[in-house]
């Protein structure tokens, strides 16, 4: 939209323009909001706060260097920092007061780029007036060279930027009674000594994202408790310090009870019993829990048994335990199953190499009040009876996403596939590691016709051919297809598939992505055929086709000539 400045453009009631602004915001239409804000002061009152509130979702904030590069990042961050200096004249809405997320990790990435010699011109512009105070070099650093670039002190620049922005926000909110929008703080390196000071200035903080969670302790939670009444989400990439279990426990215990709603630790950590016990202090409020569980802490999972209001749960064990672990820890396995059975609000469940998974889920999925929409399971090779699990899975008729990973490829047989087919609402089915019998494959594509994403493999001594391609045309909403089976599809067969899919309603396959991962090397397409096929997929669906070939036994490779 390009808003007109004529009186006719403003003839509509203000309420209508407010609805228009809201619609632009929901569509993430940054350009239209910007143009609307330029009409006059009244329009700016509506559009600018909304535009600033979604700045972190604009193309300039996505980090897609291939599209925009460091220059756009530099413009974004220079605008934020300059607005925090208070030297913006009569600016109606200083930029930094309206951003929702202060992503110091993104600023760190930008500074890494600016320190390189190819970006010296952007660097000089970025640190020009009034941002000279942020141009901080490593103490005692040698003059930059063409090879190494500038020796920027990245951490000190980040600290100075965070100090400046949070100080300005605090002052604007308390002394000038201005509305602020910042609710999320994210960073790579947020030291324990500075973090309490930063969060104490952000009264609307709801979300904290930290690369190293070991910086969290009781001092940080005290600052949050006293200054951030809306805080509810914590995400840590890892927590690896020796005392992290004690410190994380103290952090959680220091928050107001039953205020934390989301808690995530994504990868390597040393949290365990103490952290799990402190999470129980948020048992009533906790809705999303995502834990990468160190092997020594798996036996402590029953300590989470009070957390029964969960809607979204991920339990990922960071190492495959001995195959006998579940047998020697039967009591703990039963207690985990008992805990999950009481999580009757659960909608999304992800269980990754958790010992005893078939038994646990057989007990959990059969509970009538538990109806999942998303289920992801990864198990190692198992020799357990899977019939109870398959029977319980068959009761989950509201599933929309099912992702399955198993190292042996033949888990559960046809009973397992029959159970999956009891979910008529399923939209995403990922069985890329499951070796389907041909009869089971046909059962899936003839039954689950609402599938939008389908990934599979086939248990067959011979490559599957065009008859399988024709069956895939039953998927009238297909948008993503990944075939891990050995295939021998023909050019005419794929043309027929695209023709059949093209007969469905126009948007049914929009953005269609097909990856044929193991087309037989003896059945290669010519370049002209590939060009034609890709052109059809692009024209009909705005999509793409990718084909990877198995080696043709008749072809020689470099290894055939090695000694």
mmCIF file of N, CA and C in Angstrom, residues 227-322:
data_model
loop_
_atom_site.group_PDB
_atom_site.id
_atom_site.type_symbol
_atom_site.label_atom_id
_atom_site.label_comp_id
_atom_site.label_asym_id
_atom_site.label_seq_id
_atom_site.Cartn_x
_atom_site.Cartn_y
_atom_site.Cartn_z
ATOM 1 N N UNK A 227 11.360 -6.462 39.695
ATOM 2 C CA UNK A 227 11.176 -5.455 38.643
ATOM 3 C C UNK A 227 10.413 -5.926 37.416
ATOM 4 N N UNK A 228 10.240 -7.223 37.258
ATOM 5 C CA UNK A 228 9.650 -7.753 36.022
ATOM 6 C C UNK A 228 8.448 -8.640 36.358
ATOM 7 N N UNK A 229 7.315 -8.052 36.701
ATOM 8 C CA UNK A 229 6.171 -8.844 37.154
ATOM 9 C C UNK A 229 5.559 -9.733 36.077
ATOM 10 N N UNK A 230 5.900 -9.493 34.809
ATOM 11 C CA UNK A 230 5.303 -10.269 33.722
ATOM 12 C C UNK A 230 6.236 -11.366 33.198
ATOM 13 N N UNK A 231 7.391 -11.555 33.825
ATOM 14 C CA UNK A 231 8.364 -12.533 33.324
ATOM 15 C C UNK A 231 7.775 -13.941 33.384
ATOM 16 N N UNK A 232 7.935 -14.700 32.265
ATOM 17 C CA UNK A 232 7.332 -16.028 32.227
ATOM 18 C C UNK A 232 8.066 -17.048 31.357
ATOM 19 N N UNK A 233 9.098 -16.649 30.598
ATOM 20 C CA UNK A 233 9.737 -17.591 29.675
ATOM 21 C C UNK A 233 11.256 -17.523 29.781
ATOM 22 N N UNK A 234 11.886 -18.693 29.836
ATOM 23 C CA UNK A 234 13.349 -18.786 29.868
ATOM 24 C C UNK A 234 13.802 -19.852 28.888
ATOM 25 N N UNK A 235 14.760 -19.474 28.030
ATOM 26 C CA UNK A 235 15.376 -20.430 27.105
ATOM 27 C C UNK A 235 16.883 -20.323 27.225
ATOM 28 N N UNK A 236 17.542 -21.461 27.485
ATOM 29 C CA UNK A 236 19.006 -21.541 27.553
ATOM 30 C C UNK A 236 19.481 -22.525 26.492
ATOM 31 N N UNK A 237 20.515 -22.135 25.753
ATOM 32 C CA UNK A 237 21.061 -23.057 24.762
ATOM 33 C C UNK A 237 21.825 -24.190 25.444
ATOM 34 N N UNK A 238 22.619 -23.869 26.451
ATOM 35 C CA UNK A 238 23.326 -24.897 27.213
ATOM 36 C C UNK A 238 23.602 -24.368 28.612
ATOM 37 N N UNK A 239 23.943 -25.280 29.524
ATOM 38 C CA UNK A 239 24.220 -24.923 30.928
ATOM 39 C C UNK A 239 25.287 -25.888 31.432
ATOM 40 N N UNK A 240 26.553 -25.539 31.249
ATOM 41 C CA UNK A 240 27.600 -26.538 31.444
ATOM 42 C C UNK A 240 28.550 -26.283 32.600
ATOM 43 N N UNK A 241 28.353 -25.261 33.409
ATOM 44 C CA UNK A 241 29.270 -24.981 34.511
ATOM 45 C C UNK A 241 29.128 -26.044 35.603
ATOM 46 N N UNK A 242 30.189 -26.277 36.386
ATOM 47 C CA UNK A 242 30.143 -27.322 37.420
ATOM 48 C C UNK A 242 29.025 -27.131 38.437
ATOM 49 N N UNK A 243 28.709 -25.888 38.792
ATOM 50 C CA UNK A 243 27.705 -25.613 39.825
ATOM 51 C C UNK A 243 26.351 -25.223 39.239
ATOM 52 N N UNK A 244 26.112 -25.536 37.983
ATOM 53 C CA UNK A 244 24.922 -25.015 37.316
ATOM 54 C C UNK A 244 23.637 -25.579 37.910
ATOM 55 N N UNK A 245 23.645 -26.820 38.396
ATOM 56 C CA UNK A 245 22.418 -27.374 38.973
ATOM 57 C C UNK A 245 21.998 -26.580 40.207
ATOM 58 N N UNK A 246 22.956 -26.263 41.052
ATOM 59 C CA UNK A 246 22.670 -25.470 42.246
ATOM 60 C C UNK A 246 22.251 -24.048 41.878
ATOM 61 N N UNK A 247 22.977 -23.431 40.933
ATOM 62 C CA UNK A 247 22.669 -22.046 40.564
ATOM 63 C C UNK A 247 21.320 -21.938 39.853
ATOM 64 N N UNK A 248 21.033 -22.871 38.945
ATOM 65 C CA UNK A 248 19.746 -22.834 38.253
ATOM 66 C C UNK A 248 18.605 -23.068 39.234
ATOM 67 N N UNK A 249 18.823 -23.968 40.169
ATOM 68 C CA UNK A 249 17.813 -24.210 41.199
ATOM 69 C C UNK A 249 17.537 -22.945 41.997
ATOM 70 N N UNK A 250 18.614 -22.230 42.365
ATOM 71 C CA UNK A 250 18.455 -20.983 43.122
ATOM 72 C C UNK A 250 17.732 -19.927 42.290
ATOM 73 N N UNK A 251 18.035 -19.880 41.000
ATOM 74 C CA UNK A 251 17.347 -18.929 40.122
ATOM 75 C C UNK A 251 15.851 -19.212 40.088
ATOM 76 N N UNK A 252 15.480 -20.465 39.871
ATOM 77 C CA UNK A 252 14.067 -20.823 39.770
ATOM 78 C C UNK A 252 13.338 -20.594 41.089
ATOM 79 N N UNK A 253 14.020 -20.934 42.193
ATOM 80 C CA UNK A 253 13.405 -20.747 43.508
ATOM 81 C C UNK A 253 13.244 -19.272 43.846
ATOM 82 N N UNK A 254 14.097 -18.423 43.275
ATOM 83 C CA UNK A 254 14.050 -16.997 43.570
ATOM 84 C C UNK A 254 12.965 -16.239 42.842
ATOM 85 N N UNK A 255 12.393 -16.833 41.798
ATOM 86 C CA UNK A 255 11.268 -16.199 41.103
ATOM 87 C C UNK A 255 10.003 -16.318 41.950
ATOM 88 N N UNK A 256 9.053 -15.455 41.701
ATOM 89 C CA UNK A 256 7.762 -15.616 42.367
ATOM 90 C C UNK A 256 7.179 -16.977 42.003
ATOM 91 N N UNK A 257 6.662 -17.724 42.981
ATOM 92 C CA UNK A 257 6.139 -19.067 42.699
ATOM 93 C C UNK A 257 5.050 -19.038 41.635
ATOM 94 N N UNK A 258 5.030 -20.089 40.833
ATOM 95 C CA UNK A 258 3.996 -20.276 39.816
ATOM 96 C C UNK A 258 3.849 -19.079 38.880
ATOM 97 N N UNK A 259 4.992 -18.595 38.410
ATOM 98 C CA UNK A 259 4.999 -17.529 37.398
ATOM 99 C C UNK A 259 5.657 -17.984 36.099
ATOM 100 N N UNK A 260 6.547 -18.964 36.164
ATOM 101 C CA UNK A 260 7.255 -19.412 34.963
ATOM 102 C C UNK A 260 6.338 -20.315 34.141
ATOM 103 N N UNK A 261 6.179 -19.974 32.853
ATOM 104 C CA UNK A 261 5.306 -20.749 31.971
ATOM 105 C C UNK A 261 6.075 -21.597 30.973
ATOM 106 N N UNK A 262 7.242 -21.114 30.515
ATOM 107 C CA UNK A 262 8.051 -21.845 29.538
ATOM 108 C C UNK A 262 9.471 -21.981 30.076
ATOM 109 N N UNK A 263 10.010 -23.207 30.040
ATOM 110 C CA UNK A 263 11.390 -23.442 30.474
ATOM 111 C C UNK A 263 12.036 -24.398 29.485
ATOM 112 N N UNK A 264 13.154 -23.951 28.872
ATOM 113 C CA UNK A 264 13.817 -24.742 27.835
ATOM 114 C C UNK A 264 15.320 -24.745 28.049
ATOM 115 N N UNK A 265 15.928 -25.943 28.002
ATOM 116 C CA UNK A 265 17.378 -26.099 27.883
ATOM 117 C C UNK A 265 17.607 -26.964 26.652
ATOM 118 N N UNK A 266 18.266 -26.400 25.633
ATOM 119 C CA UNK A 266 18.290 -27.032 24.323
ATOM 120 C C UNK A 266 19.335 -28.123 24.170
ATOM 121 N N UNK A 267 20.492 -27.982 24.829
ATOM 122 C CA UNK A 267 21.567 -28.944 24.577
ATOM 123 C C UNK A 267 22.367 -29.196 25.846
ATOM 124 N N UNK A 268 23.665 -29.427 25.707
ATOM 125 C CA UNK A 268 24.505 -29.919 26.794
ATOM 126 C C UNK A 268 24.303 -29.139 28.088
ATOM 127 N N UNK A 269 24.157 -29.866 29.184
ATOM 128 C CA UNK A 269 23.945 -29.227 30.476
ATOM 129 C C UNK A 269 24.285 -30.190 31.605
ATOM 130 N N UNK A 270 24.298 -29.634 32.811
ATOM 131 C CA UNK A 270 24.550 -30.444 34.005
ATOM 132 C C UNK A 270 23.452 -30.257 35.045
ATOM 133 N N UNK A 271 22.272 -29.869 34.592
ATOM 134 C CA UNK A 271 21.188 -29.728 35.555
ATOM 135 C C UNK A 271 20.651 -31.103 35.913
ATOM 136 N N UNK A 272 20.046 -31.186 37.088
ATOM 137 C CA UNK A 272 19.540 -32.461 37.557
ATOM 138 C C UNK A 272 18.540 -32.288 38.673
ATOM 139 N N UNK A 273 18.733 -33.055 39.749
ATOM 140 C CA UNK A 273 17.738 -33.159 40.813
ATOM 141 C C UNK A 273 17.351 -31.810 41.403
ATOM 142 N N UNK A 274 18.326 -30.946 41.683
ATOM 143 C CA UNK A 274 18.016 -29.671 42.333
ATOM 144 C C UNK A 274 17.170 -28.776 41.423
ATOM 145 N N UNK A 275 17.523 -28.730 40.148
ATOM 146 C CA UNK A 275 16.740 -27.937 39.194
ATOM 147 C C UNK A 275 15.333 -28.498 39.046
ATOM 148 N N UNK A 276 15.219 -29.823 38.955
ATOM 149 C CA UNK A 276 13.904 -30.441 38.793
ATOM 150 C C UNK A 276 13.010 -30.148 39.997
ATOM 151 N N UNK A 277 13.581 -30.202 41.190
ATOM 152 C CA UNK A 277 12.800 -29.908 42.390
ATOM 153 C C UNK A 277 12.320 -28.457 42.397
ATOM 154 N N UNK A 278 13.189 -27.536 41.973
ATOM 155 C CA UNK A 278 12.793 -26.123 41.955
ATOM 156 C C UNK A 278 11.747 -25.840 40.881
ATOM 157 N N UNK A 279 11.774 -26.591 39.785
ATOM 158 C CA UNK A 279 10.730 -26.419 38.770
ATOM 159 C C UNK A 279 9.350 -26.735 39.339
ATOM 160 N N UNK A 280 9.308 -27.587 40.350
ATOM 161 C CA UNK A 280 8.022 -27.913 40.971
ATOM 162 C C UNK A 280 7.381 -26.701 41.630
ATOM 163 N N UNK A 281 8.185 -25.682 41.947
ATOM 164 C CA UNK A 281 7.619 -24.458 42.518
ATOM 165 C C UNK A 281 6.813 -23.671 41.483
ATOM 166 N N UNK A 282 6.909 -24.106 40.220
ATOM 167 C CA UNK A 282 6.133 -23.480 39.148
ATOM 168 C C UNK A 282 5.191 -24.509 38.518
ATOM 169 N N UNK A 283 4.808 -25.504 39.300
ATOM 170 C CA UNK A 283 4.018 -26.610 38.770
ATOM 171 C C UNK A 283 2.677 -26.158 38.210
ATOM 172 N N UNK A 284 2.061 -25.175 38.843
ATOM 173 C CA UNK A 284 0.739 -24.732 38.388
ATOM 174 C C UNK A 284 0.810 -23.891 37.123
ATOM 175 N N UNK A 285 1.897 -23.130 36.967
ATOM 176 C CA UNK A 285 2.001 -22.206 35.832
ATOM 177 C C UNK A 285 2.704 -22.809 34.623
ATOM 178 N N UNK A 286 3.568 -23.801 34.830
ATOM 179 C CA UNK A 286 4.421 -24.304 33.752
ATOM 180 C C UNK A 286 3.588 -24.999 32.684
ATOM 181 N N UNK A 287 3.651 -24.449 31.463
ATOM 182 C CA UNK A 287 2.892 -24.996 30.338
ATOM 183 C C UNK A 287 3.793 -25.659 29.297
ATOM 184 N N UNK A 288 5.010 -25.169 29.161
ATOM 185 C CA UNK A 288 5.929 -25.735 28.174
ATOM 186 C C UNK A 288 7.254 -26.052 28.851
ATOM 187 N N UNK A 289 7.676 -27.302 28.738
ATOM 188 C CA UNK A 289 8.935 -27.763 29.325
ATOM 189 C C UNK A 289 9.701 -28.531 28.265
ATOM 190 N N UNK A 290 10.921 -28.075 27.969
ATOM 191 C CA UNK A 290 11.761 -28.732 26.971
ATOM 192 C C UNK A 290 13.139 -28.933 27.569
ATOM 193 N N UNK A 291 13.505 -30.187 27.799
ATOM 194 C CA UNK A 291 14.745 -30.501 28.494
ATOM 195 C C UNK A 291 15.606 -31.445 27.679
ATOM 196 N N UNK A 292 16.859 -31.068 27.496
ATOM 197 C CA UNK A 292 17.885 -32.020 27.088
ATOM 198 C C UNK A 292 18.441 -32.591 28.384
ATOM 199 N N UNK A 293 18.223 -33.868 28.622
ATOM 200 C CA UNK A 293 18.511 -34.472 29.918
ATOM 201 C C UNK A 293 19.837 -35.221 29.850
ATOM 202 N N UNK A 294 20.786 -34.827 30.693
ATOM 203 C CA UNK A 294 22.054 -35.532 30.761
ATOM 204 C C UNK A 294 21.802 -36.933 31.302
ATOM 205 N N UNK A 295 22.608 -37.909 30.866
ATOM 206 C CA UNK A 295 22.323 -39.304 31.199
ATOM 207 C C UNK A 295 22.221 -39.552 32.703
ATOM 208 N N UNK A 296 23.048 -38.860 33.493
ATOM 209 C CA UNK A 296 23.032 -39.066 34.940
ATOM 210 C C UNK A 296 21.783 -38.503 35.600
ATOM 211 N N UNK A 297 21.020 -37.674 34.870
ATOM 212 C CA UNK A 297 19.824 -37.056 35.447
ATOM 213 C C UNK A 297 18.536 -37.753 35.027
ATOM 214 N N UNK A 298 18.619 -38.757 34.158
ATOM 215 C CA UNK A 298 17.404 -39.419 33.690
ATOM 216 C C UNK A 298 16.644 -40.039 34.857
ATOM 217 N N UNK A 299 17.374 -40.635 35.788
ATOM 218 C CA UNK A 299 16.726 -41.274 36.937
ATOM 219 C C UNK A 299 16.049 -40.272 37.857
ATOM 220 N N UNK A 300 16.361 -38.978 37.693
ATOM 221 C CA UNK A 300 15.767 -37.939 38.549
ATOM 222 C C UNK A 300 14.503 -37.335 37.937
ATOM 223 N N UNK A 301 14.113 -37.754 36.749
ATOM 224 C CA UNK A 301 12.934 -37.175 36.099
ATOM 225 C C UNK A 301 11.654 -37.280 36.932
ATOM 226 N N UNK A 302 11.464 -38.334 37.747
ATOM 227 C CA UNK A 302 10.255 -38.374 38.576
ATOM 228 C C UNK A 302 10.101 -37.184 39.516
ATOM 229 N N UNK A 303 11.180 -36.442 39.772
ATOM 230 C CA UNK A 303 11.075 -35.251 40.621
ATOM 231 C C UNK A 303 10.224 -34.162 39.966
ATOM 232 N N UNK A 304 9.957 -34.304 38.677
ATOM 233 C CA UNK A 304 9.105 -33.345 37.966
ATOM 234 C C UNK A 304 7.625 -33.712 38.052
ATOM 235 N N UNK A 305 7.287 -34.706 38.847
ATOM 236 C CA UNK A 305 5.939 -35.281 38.816
ATOM 237 C C UNK A 305 4.836 -34.319 39.233
ATOM 238 N N UNK A 306 5.187 -33.218 39.896
ATOM 239 C CA UNK A 306 4.156 -32.232 40.255
ATOM 240 C C UNK A 306 3.771 -31.331 39.084
ATOM 241 N N UNK A 307 4.588 -31.329 38.039
ATOM 242 C CA UNK A 307 4.339 -30.460 36.875
ATOM 243 C C UNK A 307 3.356 -31.159 35.940
ATOM 244 N N UNK A 308 2.081 -31.043 36.243
ATOM 245 C CA UNK A 308 1.055 -31.784 35.507
ATOM 246 C C UNK A 308 0.151 -30.896 34.659
ATOM 247 N N UNK A 309 0.440 -29.599 34.600
ATOM 248 C CA UNK A 309 -0.360 -28.705 33.754
ATOM 249 C C UNK A 309 0.292 -28.460 32.400
ATOM 250 N N UNK A 310 1.256 -29.275 32.054
ATOM 251 C CA UNK A 310 2.004 -29.098 30.814
ATOM 252 C C UNK A 310 1.113 -29.283 29.592
ATOM 253 N N UNK A 311 1.349 -28.423 28.609
ATOM 254 C CA UNK A 311 0.686 -28.529 27.313
ATOM 255 C C UNK A 311 1.673 -29.010 26.251
ATOM 256 N N UNK A 312 2.943 -28.670 26.441
ATOM 257 C CA UNK A 312 3.997 -28.963 25.461
ATOM 258 C C UNK A 312 5.211 -29.492 26.221
ATOM 259 N N UNK A 313 5.608 -30.735 25.957
ATOM 260 C CA UNK A 313 6.708 -31.363 26.696
ATOM 261 C C UNK A 313 7.684 -32.028 25.739
ATOM 262 N N UNK A 314 8.979 -31.724 25.922
ATOM 263 C CA UNK A 314 10.054 -32.399 25.200
ATOM 264 C C UNK A 314 11.047 -32.952 26.208
ATOM 265 N N UNK A 315 11.313 -34.247 26.129
ATOM 266 C CA UNK A 315 12.329 -34.900 26.942
ATOM 267 C C UNK A 315 13.310 -35.571 25.992
ATOM 268 N N UNK A 316 14.513 -35.028 25.930
ATOM 269 C CA UNK A 316 15.544 -35.551 25.026
ATOM 270 C C UNK A 316 16.766 -35.944 25.839
ATOM 271 N N UNK A 317 17.107 -37.217 25.812
ATOM 272 C CA UNK A 317 18.295 -37.691 26.509
ATOM 273 C C UNK A 317 19.492 -37.464 25.602
ATOM 274 N N UNK A 318 20.552 -36.855 26.152
ATOM 275 C CA UNK A 318 21.656 -36.404 25.291
ATOM 276 C C UNK A 318 22.602 -37.525 24.898
ATOM 277 N N UNK A 319 22.370 -38.746 25.370
ATOM 278 C CA UNK A 319 23.193 -39.895 24.972
ATOM 279 C C UNK A 319 22.338 -41.149 25.070
ATOM 280 N N UNK A 320 22.578 -42.100 24.174
ATOM 281 C CA UNK A 320 21.834 -43.352 24.223
ATOM 282 C C UNK A 320 22.375 -44.182 25.380
ATOM 283 N N UNK A 321 21.521 -44.448 26.363
ATOM 284 C CA UNK A 321 21.941 -45.222 27.524
ATOM 285 C C UNK A 321 22.009 -46.703 27.178
ATOM 286 N N UNK A 322 22.661 -47.434 28.042
ATOM 287 C CA UNK A 322 22.773 -48.878 27.879
ATOM 288 C C UNK A 322 21.389 -49.504 27.700
#
